[in-house]
Short mmCIF file of C-alpha atoms and ligand atoms in Angstrom, two decimals:
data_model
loop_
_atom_site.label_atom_id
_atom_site.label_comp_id
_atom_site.label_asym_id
_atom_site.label_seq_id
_atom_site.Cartn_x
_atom_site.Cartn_y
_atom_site.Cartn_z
CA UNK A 1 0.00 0.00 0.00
CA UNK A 2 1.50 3.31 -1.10
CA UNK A 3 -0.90 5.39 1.61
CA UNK A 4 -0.40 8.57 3.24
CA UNK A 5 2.73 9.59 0.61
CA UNK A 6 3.18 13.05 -0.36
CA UNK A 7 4.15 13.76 -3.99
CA UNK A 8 4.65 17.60 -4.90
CA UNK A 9 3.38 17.98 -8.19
CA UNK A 10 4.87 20.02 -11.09
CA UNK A 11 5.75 24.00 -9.87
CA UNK A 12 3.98 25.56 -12.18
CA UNK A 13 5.61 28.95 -13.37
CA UNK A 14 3.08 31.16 -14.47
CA UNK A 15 2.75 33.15 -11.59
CA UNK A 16 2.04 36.81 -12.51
CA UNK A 17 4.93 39.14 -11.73
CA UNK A 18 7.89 36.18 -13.01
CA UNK A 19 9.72 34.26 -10.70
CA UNK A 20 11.87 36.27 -7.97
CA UNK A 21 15.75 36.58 -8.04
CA UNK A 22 17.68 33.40 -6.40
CA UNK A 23 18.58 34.31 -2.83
CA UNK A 24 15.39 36.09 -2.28
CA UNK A 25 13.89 34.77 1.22
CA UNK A 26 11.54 37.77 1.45
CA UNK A 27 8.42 35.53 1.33
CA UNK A 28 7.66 36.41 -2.09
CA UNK A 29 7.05 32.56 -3.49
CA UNK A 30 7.33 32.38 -7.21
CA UNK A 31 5.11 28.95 -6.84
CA UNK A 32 2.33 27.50 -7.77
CA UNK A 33 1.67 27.16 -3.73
CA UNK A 34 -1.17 29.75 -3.17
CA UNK A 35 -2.16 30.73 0.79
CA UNK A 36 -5.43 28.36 0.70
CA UNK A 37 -8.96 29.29 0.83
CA UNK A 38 -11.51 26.81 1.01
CA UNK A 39 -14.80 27.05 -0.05
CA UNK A 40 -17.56 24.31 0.42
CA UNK A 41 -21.14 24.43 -0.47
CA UNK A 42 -23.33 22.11 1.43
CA UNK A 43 -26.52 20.83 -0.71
CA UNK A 44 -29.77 21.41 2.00
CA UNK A 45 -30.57 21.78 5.51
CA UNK A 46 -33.57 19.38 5.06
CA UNK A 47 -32.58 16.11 3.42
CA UNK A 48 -30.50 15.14 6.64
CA UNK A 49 -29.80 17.18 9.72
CA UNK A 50 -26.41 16.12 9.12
CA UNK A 51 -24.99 19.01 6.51
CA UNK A 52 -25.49 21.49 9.37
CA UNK A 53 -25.08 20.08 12.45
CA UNK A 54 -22.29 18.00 12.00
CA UNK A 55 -20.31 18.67 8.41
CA UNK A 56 -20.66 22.53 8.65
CA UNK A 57 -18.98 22.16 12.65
CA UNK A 58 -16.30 19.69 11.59
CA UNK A 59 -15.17 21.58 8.33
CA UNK A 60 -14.93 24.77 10.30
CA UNK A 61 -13.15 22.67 13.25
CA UNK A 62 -10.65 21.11 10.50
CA UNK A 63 -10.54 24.53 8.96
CA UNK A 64 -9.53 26.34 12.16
CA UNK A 65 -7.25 23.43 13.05
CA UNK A 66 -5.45 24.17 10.43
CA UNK A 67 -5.87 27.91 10.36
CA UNK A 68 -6.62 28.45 6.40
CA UNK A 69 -9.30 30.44 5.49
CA UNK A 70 -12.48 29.43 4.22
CA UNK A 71 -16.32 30.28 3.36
CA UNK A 72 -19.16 27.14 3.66
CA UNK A 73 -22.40 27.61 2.23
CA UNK A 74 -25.57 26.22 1.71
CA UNK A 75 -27.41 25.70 -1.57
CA UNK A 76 -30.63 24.55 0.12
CA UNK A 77 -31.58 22.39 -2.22
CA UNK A 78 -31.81 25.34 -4.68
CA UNK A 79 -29.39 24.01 -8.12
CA UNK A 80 -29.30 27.51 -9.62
CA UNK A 81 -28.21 29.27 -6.01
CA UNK A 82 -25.81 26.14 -6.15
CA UNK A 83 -24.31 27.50 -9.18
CA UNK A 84 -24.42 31.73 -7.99
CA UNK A 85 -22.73 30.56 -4.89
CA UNK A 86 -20.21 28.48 -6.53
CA UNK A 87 -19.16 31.68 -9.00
CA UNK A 88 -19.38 34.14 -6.07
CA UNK A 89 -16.50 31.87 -4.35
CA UNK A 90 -14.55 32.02 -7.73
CA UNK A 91 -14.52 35.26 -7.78
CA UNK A 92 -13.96 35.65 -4.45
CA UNK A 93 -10.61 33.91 -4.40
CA UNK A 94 -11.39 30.53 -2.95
CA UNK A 95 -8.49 28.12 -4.21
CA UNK A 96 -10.33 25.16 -3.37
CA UNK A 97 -13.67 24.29 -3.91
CA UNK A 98 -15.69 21.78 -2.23
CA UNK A 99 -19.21 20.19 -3.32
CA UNK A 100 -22.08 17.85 -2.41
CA UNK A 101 -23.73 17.77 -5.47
CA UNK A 102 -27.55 18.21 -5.82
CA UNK A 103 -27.34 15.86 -9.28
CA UNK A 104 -24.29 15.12 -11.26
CA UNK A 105 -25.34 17.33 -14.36
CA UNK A 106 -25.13 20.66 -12.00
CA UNK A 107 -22.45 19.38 -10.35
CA UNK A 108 -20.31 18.83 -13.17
CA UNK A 109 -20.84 22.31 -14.68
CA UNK A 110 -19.56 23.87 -11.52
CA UNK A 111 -16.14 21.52 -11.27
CA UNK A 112 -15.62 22.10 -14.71
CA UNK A 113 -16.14 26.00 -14.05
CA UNK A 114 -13.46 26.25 -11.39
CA UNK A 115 -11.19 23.72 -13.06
CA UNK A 116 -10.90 26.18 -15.90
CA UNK A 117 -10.20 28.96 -13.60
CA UNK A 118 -7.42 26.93 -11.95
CA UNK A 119 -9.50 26.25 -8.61
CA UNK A 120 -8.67 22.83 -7.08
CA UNK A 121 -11.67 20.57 -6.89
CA UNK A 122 -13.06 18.02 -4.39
CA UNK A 123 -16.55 15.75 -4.19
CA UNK A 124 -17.58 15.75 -1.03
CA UNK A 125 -19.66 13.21 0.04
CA UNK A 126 -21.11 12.52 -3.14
CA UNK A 127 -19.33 11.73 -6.57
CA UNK A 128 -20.30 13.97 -9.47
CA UNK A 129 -20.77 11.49 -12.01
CA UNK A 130 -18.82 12.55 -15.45
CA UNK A 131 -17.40 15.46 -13.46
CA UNK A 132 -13.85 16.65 -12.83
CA UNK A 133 -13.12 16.92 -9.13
CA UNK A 134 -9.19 15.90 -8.07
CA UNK A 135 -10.81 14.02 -5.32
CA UNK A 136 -14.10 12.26 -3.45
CA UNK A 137 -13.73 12.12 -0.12
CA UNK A 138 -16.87 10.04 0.95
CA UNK A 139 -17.81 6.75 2.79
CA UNK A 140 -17.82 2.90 1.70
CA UNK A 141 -21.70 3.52 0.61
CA UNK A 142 -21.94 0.49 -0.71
CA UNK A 143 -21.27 -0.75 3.06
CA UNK A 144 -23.59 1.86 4.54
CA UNK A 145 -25.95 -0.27 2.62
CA UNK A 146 -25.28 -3.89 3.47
CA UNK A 147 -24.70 -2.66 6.58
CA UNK A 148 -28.73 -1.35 6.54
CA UNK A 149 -29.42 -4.63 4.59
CA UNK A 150 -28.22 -6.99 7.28
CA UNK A 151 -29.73 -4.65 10.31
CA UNK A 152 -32.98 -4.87 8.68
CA UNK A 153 -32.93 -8.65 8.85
CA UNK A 154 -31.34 -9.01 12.36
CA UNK A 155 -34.22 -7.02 13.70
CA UNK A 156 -36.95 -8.69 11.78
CA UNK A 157 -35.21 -12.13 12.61
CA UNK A 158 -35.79 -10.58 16.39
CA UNK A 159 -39.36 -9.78 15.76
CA UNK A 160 -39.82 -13.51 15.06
CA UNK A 161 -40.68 -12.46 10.84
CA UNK A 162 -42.29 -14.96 8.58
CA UNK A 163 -41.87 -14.36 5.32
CA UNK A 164 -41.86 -10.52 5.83
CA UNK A 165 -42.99 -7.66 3.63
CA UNK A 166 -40.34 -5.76 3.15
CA UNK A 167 -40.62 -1.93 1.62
CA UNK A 168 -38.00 0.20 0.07
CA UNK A 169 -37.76 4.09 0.69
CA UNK A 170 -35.15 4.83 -1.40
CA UNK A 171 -32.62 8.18 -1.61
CA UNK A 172 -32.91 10.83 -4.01
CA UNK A 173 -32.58 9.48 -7.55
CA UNK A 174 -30.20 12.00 -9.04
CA UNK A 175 -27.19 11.14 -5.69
CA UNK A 176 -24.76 8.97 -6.51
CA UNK A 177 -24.67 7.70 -3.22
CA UNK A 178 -28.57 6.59 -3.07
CA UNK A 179 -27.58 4.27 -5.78
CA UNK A 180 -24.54 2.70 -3.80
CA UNK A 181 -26.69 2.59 -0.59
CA UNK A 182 -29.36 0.46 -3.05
CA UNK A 183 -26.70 -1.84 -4.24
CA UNK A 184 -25.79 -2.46 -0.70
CA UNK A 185 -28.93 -3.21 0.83
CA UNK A 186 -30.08 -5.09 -2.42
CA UNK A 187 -26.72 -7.04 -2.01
CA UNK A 188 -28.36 -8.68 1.53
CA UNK A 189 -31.72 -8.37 0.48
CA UNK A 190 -32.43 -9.48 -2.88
CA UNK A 191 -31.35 -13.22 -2.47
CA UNK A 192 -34.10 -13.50 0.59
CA UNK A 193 -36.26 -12.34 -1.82
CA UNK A 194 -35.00 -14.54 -4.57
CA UNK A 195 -35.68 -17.39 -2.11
CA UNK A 196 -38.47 -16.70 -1.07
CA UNK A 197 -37.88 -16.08 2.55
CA UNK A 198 -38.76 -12.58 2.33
CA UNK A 199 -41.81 -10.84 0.34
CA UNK A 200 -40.55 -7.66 -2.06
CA UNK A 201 -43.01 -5.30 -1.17
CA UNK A 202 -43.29 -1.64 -2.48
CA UNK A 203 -40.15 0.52 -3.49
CA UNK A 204 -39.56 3.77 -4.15
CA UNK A 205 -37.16 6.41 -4.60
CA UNK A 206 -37.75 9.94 -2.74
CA UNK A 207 -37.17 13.00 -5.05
CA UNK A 208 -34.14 15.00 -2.96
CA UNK A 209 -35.04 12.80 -0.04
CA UNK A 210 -37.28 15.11 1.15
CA UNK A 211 -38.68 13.78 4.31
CA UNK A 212 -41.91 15.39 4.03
CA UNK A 213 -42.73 13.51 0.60
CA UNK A 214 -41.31 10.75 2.10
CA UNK A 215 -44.11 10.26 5.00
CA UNK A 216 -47.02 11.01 1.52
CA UNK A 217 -44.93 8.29 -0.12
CA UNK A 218 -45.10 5.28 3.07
CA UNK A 219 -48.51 6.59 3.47
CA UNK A 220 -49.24 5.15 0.16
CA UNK A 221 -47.18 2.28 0.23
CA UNK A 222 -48.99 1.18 3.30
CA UNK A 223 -52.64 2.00 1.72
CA UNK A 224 -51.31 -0.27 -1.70
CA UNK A 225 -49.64 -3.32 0.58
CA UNK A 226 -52.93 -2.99 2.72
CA UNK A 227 -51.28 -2.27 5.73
CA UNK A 228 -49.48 -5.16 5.62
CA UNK A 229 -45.52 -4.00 5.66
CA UNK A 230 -42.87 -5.76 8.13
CA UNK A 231 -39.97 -3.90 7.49
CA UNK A 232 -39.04 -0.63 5.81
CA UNK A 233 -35.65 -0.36 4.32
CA UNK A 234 -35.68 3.60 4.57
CA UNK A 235 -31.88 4.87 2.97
CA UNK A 236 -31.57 7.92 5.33
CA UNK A 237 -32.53 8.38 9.45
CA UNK A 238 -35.21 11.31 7.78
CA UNK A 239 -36.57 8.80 5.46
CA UNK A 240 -36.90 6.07 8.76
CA UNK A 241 -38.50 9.04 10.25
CA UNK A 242 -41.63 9.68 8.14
CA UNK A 243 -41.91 5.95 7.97
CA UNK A 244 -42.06 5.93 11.59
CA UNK A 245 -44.81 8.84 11.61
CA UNK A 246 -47.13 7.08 9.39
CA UNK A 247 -46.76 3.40 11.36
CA UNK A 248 -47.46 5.57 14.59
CA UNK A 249 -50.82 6.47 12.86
CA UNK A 250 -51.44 3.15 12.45
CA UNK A 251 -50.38 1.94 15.60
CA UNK A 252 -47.34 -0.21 14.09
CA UNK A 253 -44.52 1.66 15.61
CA UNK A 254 -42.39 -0.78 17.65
CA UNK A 255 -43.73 -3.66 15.43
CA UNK A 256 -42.40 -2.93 11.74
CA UNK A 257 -38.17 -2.74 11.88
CA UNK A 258 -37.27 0.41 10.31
CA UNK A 259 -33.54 1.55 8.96
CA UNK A 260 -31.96 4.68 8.75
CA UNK A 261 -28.54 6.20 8.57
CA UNK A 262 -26.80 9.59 9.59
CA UNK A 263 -26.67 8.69 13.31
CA UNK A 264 -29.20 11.75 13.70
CA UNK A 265 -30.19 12.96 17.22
CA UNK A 266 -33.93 12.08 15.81
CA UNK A 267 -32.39 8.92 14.64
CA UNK A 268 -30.98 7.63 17.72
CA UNK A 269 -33.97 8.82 19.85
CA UNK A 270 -36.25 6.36 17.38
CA UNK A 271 -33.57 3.73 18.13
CA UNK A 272 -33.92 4.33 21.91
CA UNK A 273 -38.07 4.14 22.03
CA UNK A 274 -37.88 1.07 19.92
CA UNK A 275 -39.61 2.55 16.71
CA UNK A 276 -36.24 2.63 14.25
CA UNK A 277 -34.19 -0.63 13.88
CA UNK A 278 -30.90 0.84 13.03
CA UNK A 279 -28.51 3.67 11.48
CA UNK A 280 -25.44 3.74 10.64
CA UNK A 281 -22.92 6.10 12.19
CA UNK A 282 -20.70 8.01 9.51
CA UNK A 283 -17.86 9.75 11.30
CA UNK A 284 -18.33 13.12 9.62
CA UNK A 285 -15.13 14.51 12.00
CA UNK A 286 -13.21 12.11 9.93
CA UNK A 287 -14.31 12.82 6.36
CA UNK A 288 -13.92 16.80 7.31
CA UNK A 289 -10.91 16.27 7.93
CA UNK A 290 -9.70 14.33 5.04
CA UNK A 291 -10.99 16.24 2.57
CA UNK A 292 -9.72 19.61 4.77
CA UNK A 293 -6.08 18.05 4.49
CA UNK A 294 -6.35 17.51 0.66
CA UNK A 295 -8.07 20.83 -0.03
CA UNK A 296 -5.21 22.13 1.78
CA UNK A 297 -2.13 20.40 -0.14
CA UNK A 298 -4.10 21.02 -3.42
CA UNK A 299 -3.41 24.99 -2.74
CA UNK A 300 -0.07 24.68 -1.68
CA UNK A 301 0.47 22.46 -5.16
CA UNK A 302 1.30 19.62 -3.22
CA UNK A 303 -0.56 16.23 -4.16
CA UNK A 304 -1.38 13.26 -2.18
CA UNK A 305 -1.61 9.97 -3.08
CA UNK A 306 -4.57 8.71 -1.35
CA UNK A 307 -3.60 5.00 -2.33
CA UNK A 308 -7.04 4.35 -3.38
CA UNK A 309 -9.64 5.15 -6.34
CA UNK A 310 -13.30 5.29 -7.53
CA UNK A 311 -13.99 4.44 -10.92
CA UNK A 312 -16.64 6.89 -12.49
CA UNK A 313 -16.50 5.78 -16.00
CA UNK A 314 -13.42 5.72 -17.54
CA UNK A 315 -11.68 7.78 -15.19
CA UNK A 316 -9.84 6.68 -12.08
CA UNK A 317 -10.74 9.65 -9.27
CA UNK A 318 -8.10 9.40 -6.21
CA UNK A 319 -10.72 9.04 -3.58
CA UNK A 320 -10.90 8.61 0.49
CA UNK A 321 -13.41 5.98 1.36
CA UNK A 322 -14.22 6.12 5.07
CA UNK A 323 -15.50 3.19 7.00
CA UNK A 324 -19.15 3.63 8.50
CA UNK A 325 -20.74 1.65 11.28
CA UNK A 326 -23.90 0.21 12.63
CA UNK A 327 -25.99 1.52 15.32
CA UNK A 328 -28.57 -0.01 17.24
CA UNK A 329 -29.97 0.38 20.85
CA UNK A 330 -26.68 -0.69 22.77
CA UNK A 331 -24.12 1.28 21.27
CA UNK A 332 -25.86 4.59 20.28
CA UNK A 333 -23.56 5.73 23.54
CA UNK A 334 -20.89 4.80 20.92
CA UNK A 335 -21.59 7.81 19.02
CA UNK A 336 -22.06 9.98 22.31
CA UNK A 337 -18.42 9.14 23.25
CA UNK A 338 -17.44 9.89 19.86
CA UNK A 339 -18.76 13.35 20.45
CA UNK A 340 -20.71 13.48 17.49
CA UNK A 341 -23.85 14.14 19.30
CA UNK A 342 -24.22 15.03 22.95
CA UNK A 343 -26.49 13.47 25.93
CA UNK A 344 -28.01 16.18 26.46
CA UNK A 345 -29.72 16.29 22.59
CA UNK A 346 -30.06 12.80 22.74
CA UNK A 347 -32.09 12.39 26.31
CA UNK A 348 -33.95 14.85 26.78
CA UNK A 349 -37.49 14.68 28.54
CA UNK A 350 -39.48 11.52 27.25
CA UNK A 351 -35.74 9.46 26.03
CA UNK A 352 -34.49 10.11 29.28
CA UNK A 353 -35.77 6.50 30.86
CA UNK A 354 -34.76 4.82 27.13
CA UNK A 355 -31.55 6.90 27.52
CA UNK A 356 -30.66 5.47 31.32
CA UNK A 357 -32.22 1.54 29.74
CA UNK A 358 -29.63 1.74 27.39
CA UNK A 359 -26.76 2.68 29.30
CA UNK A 360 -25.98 6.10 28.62
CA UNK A 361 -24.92 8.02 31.52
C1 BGC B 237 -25.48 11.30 2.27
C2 BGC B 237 -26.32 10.90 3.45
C3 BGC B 237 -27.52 11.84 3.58
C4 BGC B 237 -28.25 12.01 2.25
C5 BGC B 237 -29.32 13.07 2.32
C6 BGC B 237 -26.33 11.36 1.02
O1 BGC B 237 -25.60 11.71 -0.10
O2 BGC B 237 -24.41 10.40 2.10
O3 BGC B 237 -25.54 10.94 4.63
O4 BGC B 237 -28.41 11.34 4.52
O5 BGC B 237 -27.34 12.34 1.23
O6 BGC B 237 -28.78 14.32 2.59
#
């Protein structure tokens, strides 16, 4: 494994004002090596609680860390603010830029925008498919999935399932990562199904997994399987959430498994009542700081090999793949101690019983 090595890439010489005389220390760097600015635009406030709460505090914790300068944004959900606020940070001098796509086509424009302006690219979080960032910094989504697949069926196994129902709340059908999720969960799933052992019930994909059209969309699903669901596979901790609002209606909380993933403070409250299943914990600190580092080297012209890449096509995109993690009852103080979320959001009034059953002090 050729991990963690530091190449410096080409100097490139066309600074303005020439190169300065040999033997001039005076700080005046005729380099390529530019004093970084970061700039990251984070897709919605709404899709996940995630993007704010957790991605916007470690960036600016990585970003302070490493005291470079930097401006993070939110697009919310809005493609053509997505591309005003990715021209503004042009502009503006950013010499990194870092995105979470709302679909690949928008996506792409914008990397392709700042790559001709000489602003270093990254995908964060999600891969721009066809695009042109340096480097995706995500998860193993493809694991965030199986690992969703195989909670879904330890819990139903727990509930004592026969032949279960099984519905699908996908993600958002223009993100990468919904796909990989889909693969991962089908991966587990599809061969129950394939035997028999499990029923395919109905599946759908939520448009920018908005979690409002989401609870519309189990509503339905419920109404067409005649209320007869035993287990949602729901890609995101929002999506688990509007399952869980409908089954409540319907008195089925508790009784139909639900998934989830983000580790959200909503999530893991679900998880502690007994209404969600499962998420999966993504240490966000983690894939902050990655893609903080690389932004970082990228401005001072440096380039790292990350010793591992993504295929996206034809082209081989140097990528960070973090590894995520399953939650369920007894080790949501797991991602307490990792100080992703605190006690005190976690138990408050009504989770505070569910909070001392499960061990969290
Ligand atoms: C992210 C998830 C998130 C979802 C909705 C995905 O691309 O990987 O963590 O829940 O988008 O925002």
């Amino acid at each position: 494994m050729r991990k963690g090595i530091l190449t410096i890439a080409a100097v490139g010489l066309l600074t303005t004002g020439g190169l300065t005389a040999c033997g001039d220390d005076s700080g005046d760097k005729a380099a390529s090596a530019k004093t970084p600015k970061i700039g990251v635009i984070l897709p919605d406030s709404k899709s996940s609680a995630r993007w704010e709460t957790a991605d916007r505090r470690f960036l600016e914790e990585a970003f302070k860390a490493a005291g470079v300068k930097y401006d993070i944004q939110n697009a919310q959900n809005d493609k053509t603010a997505f591309q005003t606020i990715a021209d503004q940070m042009i502009t503006g001098g950013v010499t990194a830029l870092m995105i979470v796509n709302l679909d690949s086509g928008t996506g792409k424009a914008v990397l392709d925008k700042a790559k001709s302006q000489g602003v270093a690219t990254i995908d964060y979080d999600r891969l721009t498919l066809g695009g042109s960032a340096q480097y995706y910094v995500s998860f193993d989504n493809e694991t965030v999935g199986k690992l969703q697949g195989e909670g879904l069926s330890k819990c139903l196994t727990e509930k004592g399932a026969k032949n279960p129902v099984v519905a699908y709340l996908n993600g958002s059908p223009t993100d990468n990562n919904a796909t990989l999720f889909k693969a991962g969960y089908d991966s587990v799933l599809k061969p129950k199904f394939d035997a028999k052992e499990y029923v395919k019930g109905p599946e759908d994909a939520v448009p920018a997994w908005d979690n409002a059209q989401a609870a519309t969309i189990f509503e339905q699903q419920l109404t067409k399987a005649n209320g007869k669901i035993d287990g949602v596979l729901a890609a995101n901790d929002g999506l688990g959430n509007a399952a869980i609002s409908i089954l409540k209606k319907n008195k089925l909380n508790g009784k139909v498994p639900v998934t989830g993933q983000d580790a959200s403070t909503e999530g893991l409250q679900n998880i502690l009542a007994g209404d969600q299943c499962m998420t999966v914990y993504k240490a966000v600190r983690e894939e902050a700081k990655a893609a903080s580092d690389l932004a970082i080297a990228l401005a001072k012209g440096e380039k790292k090999d990350t010793g591992q890449t993504v295929k996206d096509g034809d082209r081989d995109v140097p990528s960070v793949l973090l590894t995520p993690k399953a939650i369920y009852k007894d080790s949501v103080k797991d991602v307490i101690a990792d100080g992703y979320v605190t006690k005190e959001e976690v138990c408050t009034a009504a989770y505070t019983k569910f909070c001392a059953e499960a061990g969290i002090s």
